[in-house]
Short mmCIF file of C-alpha atoms and ligand atoms in Angstrom, two decimals:
data_model
loop_
_atom_site.label_atom_id
_atom_site.label_comp_id
_atom_site.label_asym_id
_atom_site.label_seq_id
_atom_site.Cartn_x
_atom_site.Cartn_y
_atom_site.Cartn_z
CA MET A 93 5.13 -17.23 -16.38
CA THR A 94 4.44 -16.43 -12.69
CA THR A 95 4.36 -18.89 -9.87
CA ASN A 96 1.25 -17.46 -8.21
CA ASN A 97 -0.94 -20.56 -9.17
CA THR A 98 1.40 -23.05 -7.14
CA TYR A 99 2.06 -23.27 -3.79
CA PRO A 100 4.60 -25.25 -2.02
CA THR A 101 3.83 -28.79 -1.00
CA ARG A 102 1.47 -29.49 1.80
CA GLN A 103 4.60 -31.07 3.33
CA ALA A 104 6.59 -27.82 3.09
CA LEU A 105 3.67 -25.65 4.03
CA GLN A 106 2.87 -28.20 7.21
CA GLN A 107 6.05 -27.29 8.79
CA PHE A 108 5.36 -24.01 10.32
CA ASP A 109 2.60 -23.10 12.89
CA THR A 110 -0.71 -21.79 11.23
CA PRO A 111 -1.94 -19.09 10.53
CA TYR A 112 1.27 -17.34 9.00
CA TYR A 113 1.76 -15.41 5.47
CA TYR A 114 3.48 -16.81 2.76
CA TYR A 115 5.26 -14.69 0.70
CA ASP A 116 5.64 -16.05 -3.32
CA THR A 117 9.17 -13.89 -3.70
CA GLU A 118 9.35 -15.15 -7.38
CA LEU A 119 5.91 -13.27 -7.94
CA LEU A 120 7.30 -10.14 -6.05
CA ARG A 121 10.41 -10.01 -8.10
CA GLN A 122 8.56 -10.47 -11.19
CA THR A 123 6.09 -7.40 -10.01
CA LEU A 124 9.05 -5.15 -9.41
CA ALA A 125 10.65 -6.12 -13.05
CA ALA A 126 7.15 -5.22 -14.48
CA ILE A 127 7.10 -2.10 -12.74
CA LYS A 128 10.72 -1.23 -13.86
CA ALA A 129 10.05 -2.07 -17.25
CA GLU A 130 7.51 0.65 -17.40
CA THR A 131 9.69 3.31 -15.81
CA ALA A 132 13.20 2.33 -16.81
CA SER A 133 13.22 4.50 -20.05
CA HIS A 134 12.31 7.64 -18.04
CA ASN A 135 15.23 8.83 -15.77
CA ASN A 136 12.96 11.39 -13.95
CA TYR A 137 10.62 8.53 -12.91
CA PHE A 138 10.85 7.63 -9.50
CA VAL A 139 8.93 4.68 -7.90
CA HIS A 140 8.65 4.79 -3.91
CA TYR A 141 7.11 1.63 -2.27
CA ALA A 142 4.72 2.66 0.30
CA VAL A 143 5.66 0.67 3.39
CA LYS A 144 2.70 0.72 5.11
CA ALA A 145 1.38 -1.97 2.63
CA ASN A 146 3.67 -4.43 3.98
CA ALA A 147 6.75 -3.78 6.15
CA ASN A 148 7.98 -7.47 6.24
CA PRO A 149 12.08 -7.19 6.23
CA LYS A 150 12.35 -9.97 3.92
CA LEU A 151 10.14 -8.30 1.29
CA LEU A 152 11.71 -4.71 2.12
CA LYS A 153 15.13 -6.31 1.33
CA ILE A 154 13.83 -7.52 -2.01
CA ILE A 155 12.60 -4.02 -2.72
CA LYS A 156 15.57 -2.38 -2.05
CA GLU A 157 17.73 -4.62 -3.79
CA ALA A 158 15.30 -3.74 -6.76
CA GLY A 159 16.26 -0.10 -6.78
CA PHE A 160 12.91 1.11 -5.25
CA GLY A 161 12.69 4.27 -3.06
CA ILE A 162 10.15 4.19 -0.26
CA ASP A 163 7.13 6.19 1.21
CA CYS A 164 6.43 6.28 4.68
CA VAL A 165 3.76 7.68 6.93
CA SER A 166 5.25 7.34 10.02
CA GLY A 167 8.19 7.18 12.11
CA GLY A 168 8.34 3.75 12.74
CA GLU A 169 8.07 2.91 9.17
CA ILE A 170 11.03 5.56 8.44
CA GLN A 171 13.10 3.47 10.72
CA ALA A 172 12.17 0.21 9.20
CA ALA A 173 13.19 1.59 5.94
CA LEU A 174 16.54 2.79 7.15
CA ASP A 175 16.88 -1.03 8.84
CA ALA A 176 16.14 -2.37 5.61
CA GLY A 177 18.95 -0.57 3.82
CA PHE A 178 16.94 2.24 2.00
CA PRO A 179 19.02 5.34 1.50
CA ALA A 180 17.52 8.23 3.39
CA GLU A 181 17.45 10.02 0.21
CA SER A 182 14.67 7.79 -1.09
CA ILE A 183 12.30 8.24 1.91
CA MET A 184 9.38 10.46 1.32
CA PHE A 185 7.52 11.05 4.54
CA ALA A 186 3.44 11.45 4.40
CA GLY A 187 1.12 11.68 7.33
CA VAL A 188 -1.57 13.90 8.51
CA GLY A 189 -0.26 13.82 12.20
CA LYS A 190 3.44 13.68 12.35
CA ALA A 191 4.99 13.89 16.16
CA ASP A 192 7.59 15.86 17.11
CA TRP A 193 9.94 12.82 17.31
CA GLU A 194 9.07 11.67 13.63
CA ILE A 195 9.75 15.04 12.21
CA GLU A 196 13.51 14.88 14.31
CA LEU A 197 14.29 11.34 13.14
CA GLY A 198 13.37 12.52 9.35
CA LEU A 199 15.71 15.56 9.57
CA ASP A 200 18.30 13.55 11.41
CA ALA A 201 18.16 10.67 8.69
CA GLY A 202 18.18 13.24 5.76
CA ILE A 203 15.37 12.11 3.97
CA CYS A 204 14.16 13.07 0.67
CA CYS A 205 11.07 14.99 1.50
CA PHE A 206 8.43 15.80 4.14
CA ASN A 207 5.04 15.72 2.36
CA ILE A 208 3.03 18.28 4.49
CA GLU A 209 -0.78 18.44 5.12
CA SER A 210 -1.34 21.63 7.06
CA VAL A 211 0.21 25.25 7.99
CA PRO A 212 0.66 24.28 11.48
CA GLU A 213 2.55 21.37 10.45
CA MET A 214 4.77 23.32 8.64
CA GLU A 215 5.50 25.71 11.08
CA ILE A 216 6.78 23.00 13.52
CA ILE A 217 8.94 21.17 10.95
CA ASN A 218 10.43 24.82 10.51
CA GLU A 219 10.80 25.36 14.00
CA ILE A 220 12.39 21.56 14.72
CA ALA A 221 14.68 22.45 11.63
CA VAL A 222 16.14 25.45 12.83
CA ARG A 223 16.95 24.23 16.09
CA LYS A 224 18.70 21.38 14.24
CA GLY A 225 20.37 23.85 11.75
CA LYS A 226 18.68 21.37 8.93
CA THR A 227 16.70 22.30 6.02
CA ALA A 228 13.54 20.28 5.21
CA ASN A 229 12.55 19.63 1.77
CA VAL A 230 8.76 19.91 1.73
CA CYS A 231 5.79 18.76 -1.01
CA LEU A 232 2.41 20.26 -0.05
CA ARG A 233 0.03 17.34 -0.10
CA ILE A 234 -2.94 18.98 -2.29
CA ASN A 235 -6.37 17.76 -2.17
CA PRO A 236 -7.63 17.76 -5.79
CA ASN A 237 -11.15 17.00 -4.90
CA VAL A 238 -11.13 13.78 -7.37
CA GLU A 239 -13.18 10.81 -6.37
CA ALA A 240 -11.78 7.56 -6.78
CA HIS A 241 -13.84 4.89 -7.23
CA THR A 242 -13.27 2.99 -4.29
CA HIS A 243 -14.62 1.81 -0.88
CA ALA A 244 -15.43 5.39 1.15
CA ASN A 245 -13.00 4.15 3.70
CA ILE A 246 -9.99 4.21 1.57
CA MET A 247 -11.02 7.11 -0.48
CA THR A 248 -8.81 10.11 0.32
CA GLY A 249 -8.80 12.68 -2.31
CA LEU A 250 -12.06 14.32 -1.73
CA SER A 251 -12.25 17.91 0.27
CA GLU A 252 -14.56 16.10 3.03
CA ASN A 253 -11.63 13.97 3.78
CA LYS A 254 -9.20 14.93 6.49
CA PHE A 255 -6.18 14.80 3.93
CA GLY A 256 -4.29 17.64 2.53
CA ILE A 257 -4.68 21.29 1.75
CA ALA A 258 -7.37 22.69 -0.35
CA MET A 259 -6.31 23.69 -3.70
CA THR A 260 -7.52 27.16 -3.15
CA ASP A 261 -5.23 27.37 -0.47
CA MET A 262 -1.96 26.48 -2.14
CA ILE A 263 -0.66 29.85 -3.16
CA ASP A 264 -0.93 31.17 0.25
CA VAL A 265 0.72 28.25 1.48
CA ILE A 266 3.78 28.65 -0.64
CA LYS A 267 3.64 32.33 0.58
CA ARG A 268 3.91 30.97 3.97
CA ILE A 269 6.90 28.95 3.35
CA GLU A 270 8.91 31.62 1.82
CA GLN A 271 8.85 32.90 5.30
CA LEU A 272 9.96 30.03 6.66
CA GLU A 273 13.59 30.03 6.70
CA GLN A 274 14.60 26.44 7.16
CA ILE A 275 11.78 25.00 4.75
CA HIS A 276 12.55 24.48 0.95
CA PHE A 277 9.12 24.15 -1.21
CA LEU A 278 10.19 21.16 -3.56
CA GLY A 279 6.97 20.32 -5.12
CA LEU A 280 3.17 19.24 -5.20
CA HIS A 281 2.03 16.05 -3.89
CA PHE A 282 -1.35 14.26 -4.12
CA HIS A 283 -2.97 10.60 -3.12
CA ILE A 284 -6.61 10.14 -4.06
CA GLY A 285 -7.22 6.44 -2.80
CA SER A 286 -6.23 3.02 -2.69
CA GLN A 287 -7.44 -0.11 -4.90
CA ILE A 288 -8.48 2.19 -7.79
CA LEU A 289 -8.95 0.18 -10.89
CA LYS A 290 -10.67 2.64 -13.43
CA MET A 291 -8.13 4.71 -14.96
CA ASP A 292 -10.07 7.48 -15.51
CA ASP A 293 -9.84 8.54 -11.99
CA PHE A 294 -5.89 8.89 -12.53
CA LEU A 295 -6.58 10.65 -15.65
CA ARG A 296 -8.58 13.00 -13.68
CA LEU A 297 -5.82 13.63 -11.31
CA CYS A 298 -3.55 14.31 -14.25
CA ASP A 299 -5.95 16.78 -15.85
CA ARG A 300 -6.18 18.60 -11.93
CA ILE A 301 -2.35 18.77 -11.78
CA ASN A 302 -2.44 20.24 -15.34
CA GLU A 303 -4.57 23.04 -14.03
CA LEU A 304 -2.53 23.39 -10.69
CA GLN A 305 0.72 23.58 -12.42
CA ASP A 306 -0.49 26.30 -14.55
CA TYR A 307 -1.92 28.33 -11.51
CA LEU A 308 1.44 27.66 -9.62
CA GLU A 309 3.30 29.24 -12.41
CA GLU A 310 0.60 32.11 -13.14
CA ASN A 311 1.95 33.35 -9.66
CA GLY A 312 5.31 32.59 -10.14
CA TYR A 313 6.25 29.48 -8.55
CA LYS A 314 7.54 26.21 -9.63
CA ALA A 315 7.55 22.53 -8.55
CA GLU A 316 10.66 20.87 -8.84
CA ILE A 317 8.41 17.41 -8.16
CA ILE A 318 5.37 16.10 -8.85
CA ASP A 319 4.37 13.15 -6.56
CA VAL A 320 1.13 11.43 -7.79
CA GLY A 321 1.08 8.97 -4.73
CA GLY A 322 -0.26 5.48 -5.34
CA GLY A 323 -3.41 3.50 -5.57
CA LEU A 324 -3.37 1.32 -8.44
CA GLY A 325 -5.66 -1.53 -7.32
CA VAL A 326 -5.31 -5.52 -8.01
CA ASP A 327 -7.33 -8.49 -8.98
CA TYR A 328 -8.81 -10.14 -5.65
CA ASP A 329 -11.25 -12.01 -7.60
CA ALA A 330 -8.92 -13.79 -10.30
CA PRO A 331 -5.35 -13.68 -8.77
CA GLU A 332 -4.36 -16.86 -10.92
CA GLU A 333 -5.19 -14.71 -14.30
CA ASN A 334 -4.00 -11.45 -13.39
CA PRO A 335 -1.22 -11.86 -10.76
CA ILE A 336 0.70 -8.80 -12.06
CA PRO A 337 -1.49 -5.79 -11.98
CA ALA A 338 -2.11 -3.66 -14.95
CA PHE A 339 1.22 -1.51 -14.65
CA ASN A 340 1.01 -0.59 -18.35
CA ALA A 341 -2.21 1.14 -18.45
CA TYR A 342 -1.31 2.67 -15.26
CA PHE A 343 2.10 4.22 -16.29
CA ASP A 344 0.55 5.27 -19.77
CA VAL A 345 -2.03 7.55 -17.91
CA TYR A 346 0.67 9.54 -16.76
CA ARG A 347 3.05 9.34 -19.34
CA LYS A 348 0.04 10.88 -22.07
CA ASN A 349 -1.61 13.08 -19.80
CA LEU A 350 0.55 14.62 -17.43
CA LYS A 351 2.20 17.37 -18.46
CA LEU A 352 5.65 17.62 -16.81
CA ARG A 353 7.92 20.81 -17.13
CA GLU A 354 11.23 20.74 -18.12
CA GLY A 355 13.67 18.87 -15.68
CA GLN A 356 10.48 17.94 -13.34
CA GLN A 357 10.90 14.72 -11.57
CA LEU A 358 7.39 12.66 -11.33
CA HIS A 359 7.27 10.44 -7.90
CA PHE A 360 4.83 7.51 -7.71
CA GLU A 361 4.09 5.83 -4.40
CA LEU A 362 2.77 2.37 -4.95
CA GLY A 363 1.90 0.16 -2.03
CA ARG A 364 -0.84 -2.50 -2.69
CA ALA A 365 0.15 -3.07 -6.45
CA VAL A 366 3.31 -4.00 -5.46
CA VAL A 367 2.98 -6.94 -2.98
CA ALA A 368 -0.83 -7.67 -2.75
CA GLN A 369 -0.49 -10.77 -4.99
CA CYS A 370 2.60 -12.45 -3.89
CA GLY A 371 1.24 -12.99 -0.04
CA SER A 372 -1.15 -15.61 1.16
CA LEU A 373 -2.78 -16.13 4.43
CA ILE A 374 -2.32 -19.96 5.35
CA THR A 375 -4.64 -21.30 7.82
CA LYS A 376 -5.77 -24.68 9.21
CA VAL A 377 -9.48 -25.75 9.38
CA LEU A 378 -10.28 -26.39 12.94
CA PHE A 379 -13.87 -27.41 12.59
CA VAL A 380 -16.45 -27.92 9.54
CA LYS A 381 -20.03 -27.21 11.56
CA GLU A 382 -23.35 -27.21 10.07
CA ASN A 383 -26.23 -24.98 11.35
CA GLY A 384 -29.38 -25.58 9.69
CA ASN A 385 -28.63 -25.33 6.02
CA LYS A 386 -25.18 -23.38 6.53
CA LYS A 387 -22.11 -25.09 6.64
CA PHE A 388 -19.13 -23.15 8.47
CA VAL A 389 -15.73 -23.57 7.94
CA ILE A 390 -14.07 -22.30 10.95
CA VAL A 391 -10.13 -21.53 10.77
CA ASP A 392 -7.45 -20.83 12.78
CA ALA A 393 -7.04 -17.37 11.40
CA GLY A 394 -9.21 -14.50 11.99
CA MET A 395 -9.51 -10.81 11.62
CA THR A 396 -6.63 -10.55 13.95
CA GLU A 397 -4.24 -11.97 11.21
CA LEU A 398 -6.31 -10.22 8.08
CA ILE A 399 -8.66 -7.43 8.99
CA ARG A 400 -9.76 -6.39 5.57
CA PRO A 401 -12.91 -8.38 5.19
CA ALA A 402 -14.15 -7.02 8.62
CA LEU A 403 -12.92 -3.43 7.72
CA TYR A 404 -13.79 -3.00 4.38
CA GLY A 405 -15.95 -5.88 3.56
CA ALA A 406 -13.20 -6.81 1.10
CA HIS A 407 -12.98 -10.28 -0.72
CA HIS A 408 -10.12 -12.55 -0.90
CA LYS A 409 -10.32 -15.46 -2.86
CA ILE A 410 -10.17 -18.39 -0.61
CA VAL A 411 -8.87 -22.00 -1.73
CA ASN A 412 -8.75 -25.08 0.04
CA LEU A 413 -4.86 -26.51 -0.83
CA THR A 414 -5.33 -29.99 0.61
CA SER A 415 -8.64 -31.06 -1.06
CA THR A 416 -9.62 -32.01 -4.41
CA GLU A 417 -13.33 -33.05 -3.64
CA THR A 418 -16.22 -31.95 -5.51
CA ALA A 419 -17.02 -28.51 -4.04
CA GLU A 420 -19.52 -27.24 -1.49
CA THR A 421 -20.85 -24.20 -0.29
CA TYR A 422 -19.16 -22.61 2.81
CA ASP A 423 -18.99 -20.00 4.83
CA VAL A 424 -15.46 -19.27 6.14
CA VAL A 425 -15.18 -17.92 9.50
CA GLY A 426 -12.41 -17.12 12.16
CA PRO A 427 -12.21 -17.68 15.99
CA ILE A 428 -12.62 -14.18 17.03
CA CYS A 429 -15.28 -12.84 19.18
CA GLU A 430 -16.87 -10.62 16.64
CA SER A 431 -19.82 -11.27 14.46
CA SER A 432 -17.61 -9.44 11.79
CA ASP A 433 -15.00 -12.05 11.83
CA VAL A 434 -15.68 -13.83 8.50
CA PHE A 435 -13.70 -13.95 5.57
CA ASP A 436 -16.31 -14.74 3.00
CA LYS A 437 -19.87 -16.18 2.50
CA ASP A 438 -21.56 -18.59 0.36
CA ILE A 439 -18.34 -19.76 -1.15
CA PRO A 440 -17.65 -22.67 -3.10
CA LEU A 441 -14.71 -24.72 -1.62
CA ALA A 442 -13.56 -28.08 -2.39
CA LYS A 443 -15.05 -30.48 0.22
CA THR A 444 -13.17 -29.30 3.26
CA LYS A 445 -12.58 -31.42 6.76
CA ARG A 446 -10.55 -30.83 9.97
CA GLY A 447 -6.94 -30.35 9.24
CA ASP A 448 -7.11 -29.01 5.62
CA LEU A 449 -4.77 -26.22 4.90
CA ILE A 450 -6.63 -23.06 3.55
CA ALA A 451 -4.88 -20.16 1.33
CA ILE A 452 -6.72 -17.01 1.51
CA LYS A 453 -5.22 -15.18 -1.33
CA THR A 454 -4.21 -11.78 -2.45
CA ALA A 455 -3.27 -11.28 1.38
CA GLY A 456 0.35 -9.39 0.59
CA ALA A 457 -0.86 -5.88 1.16
CA TYR A 458 -2.67 -4.56 4.30
CA GLY A 459 -2.65 -7.97 5.73
CA GLU A 460 0.54 -8.58 8.07
CA THR A 461 1.01 -5.02 8.71
CA MET A 462 -2.49 -4.38 10.03
CA ALA A 463 -2.45 -7.47 12.23
CA SER A 464 -3.44 -7.04 16.05
CA CYS A 465 -3.19 -9.02 19.21
CA TYR A 466 -6.83 -8.64 19.93
CA ASN A 467 -8.12 -11.73 21.94
CA CYS A 468 -4.42 -11.96 23.18
CA ARG A 469 -3.43 -13.77 20.34
CA LYS A 470 -0.02 -13.87 18.78
CA LEU A 471 1.03 -11.63 15.62
CA PRO A 472 1.26 -13.86 12.68
CA ASN A 473 4.92 -14.78 11.27
CA GLY A 474 5.77 -14.20 7.57
CA TYR A 475 7.62 -16.63 5.61
CA THR A 476 9.06 -16.46 1.94
CA THR A 477 9.41 -18.86 -0.61
CA GLU A 478 13.13 -18.97 0.75
CA ASP A 479 12.21 -19.77 4.12
CA ILE A 480 10.13 -22.69 2.93
CA MET A 481 12.96 -24.06 0.34
CA SER A 482 15.72 -23.93 3.29
CA VAL A 483 13.80 -26.01 5.93
C1 PLP B 470 -1.13 4.40 1.75
C2 PLP B 470 -0.45 5.55 0.83
C3 PLP B 470 0.10 5.08 -0.33
C4 PLP B 470 0.27 3.70 -1.21
O1 PLP B 470 -1.21 3.38 -1.31
P1 PLP B 470 -1.22 2.10 -2.27
O2 PLP B 470 -2.98 2.07 -2.70
O3 PLP B 470 -1.25 0.81 -1.26
O4 PLP B 470 -0.74 2.06 -3.61
C5 PLP B 470 0.73 6.17 -1.11
N1 PLP B 470 0.95 7.34 -0.61
C6 PLP B 470 0.35 7.73 0.41
C7 PLP B 470 0.45 9.01 1.14
C8 PLP B 470 -0.30 6.69 1.00
O5 PLP B 470 -0.94 7.19 2.39
#
């Protein structure tokens, strides 16, 4: 069984100044093991952790030790990956706007692959590679025009989104690559969105990739690797019941529907599904106030620590770790001077008072990495189970 239902004792949690992130490393290890169990028997499957979900060095170390590769979307992330000890050959570098210094860093480090999104980008990578006397492996990020059933702000695979190269341009772009001396065409890359819970969306991606591979081969080209991106969602409503995402169903879609060619590698880039459930934002109640018939719990964390509710209208399960009294209905809000600084409205919470510790669950992905200093606040610390035990 997993440990996600349990938190360290109140005394242990109170050692640190709030707000902070608490990471259950046992659950992270179990999650990594669950992914390994699905992929271990396929020696052509490679999973790259998408570091933008959480770049905490303590988590990166655990993920690296479990043998995962890494997916980066910036030079800073490449540096974080290298600092955490990920081999350069395990780094995929995506992103619609790569700066020259980021391309140089990738080439100097000798990363596995640049996932490229436009012809001008490819030409600049070639120019820099020629100057350095290096060769850049590239995958073309193809926009497969597959709709992912998720929030519009995290849907990336429709032709109206800014990401990728249109399917109809694919062959022309590969022909252009052939003219670029220091670019090697490695394969095709896709990423249709995030927090996807309908396996049918991934199924449609498989169908589209199958069509594209046929089309590629009709034109005399072959992909050495297919990279299907990430996007598997997690259960924000019932993290206790589903602490580990549906990896079996997810990998099954690809195993059963994607027609890989002889010797072809299949790469995945999972972010949220790896780290979301192991993280909680721990915050302290500053005040409980009543306005008319509303009760507000005002906590010391805000959208500066966890922006997802304000940015996407995301829901996170919220629990009071220090009260066992009968539940009442509250709005849980932060201290930031923005009306959208609300974690949730009209939710049941054990009767709450000043000083209580609150956990905002499933906050391990796109939490700490999206924190800001707005209102001149300090960035939150992240502590693991080991940190808490060792104090
Ligand atoms: C964000 C991102 C991912 C990871 O997405 P998740 O939904 O967190 O799994 C993978 N690949 C690319 C290119 C991304 O931008």
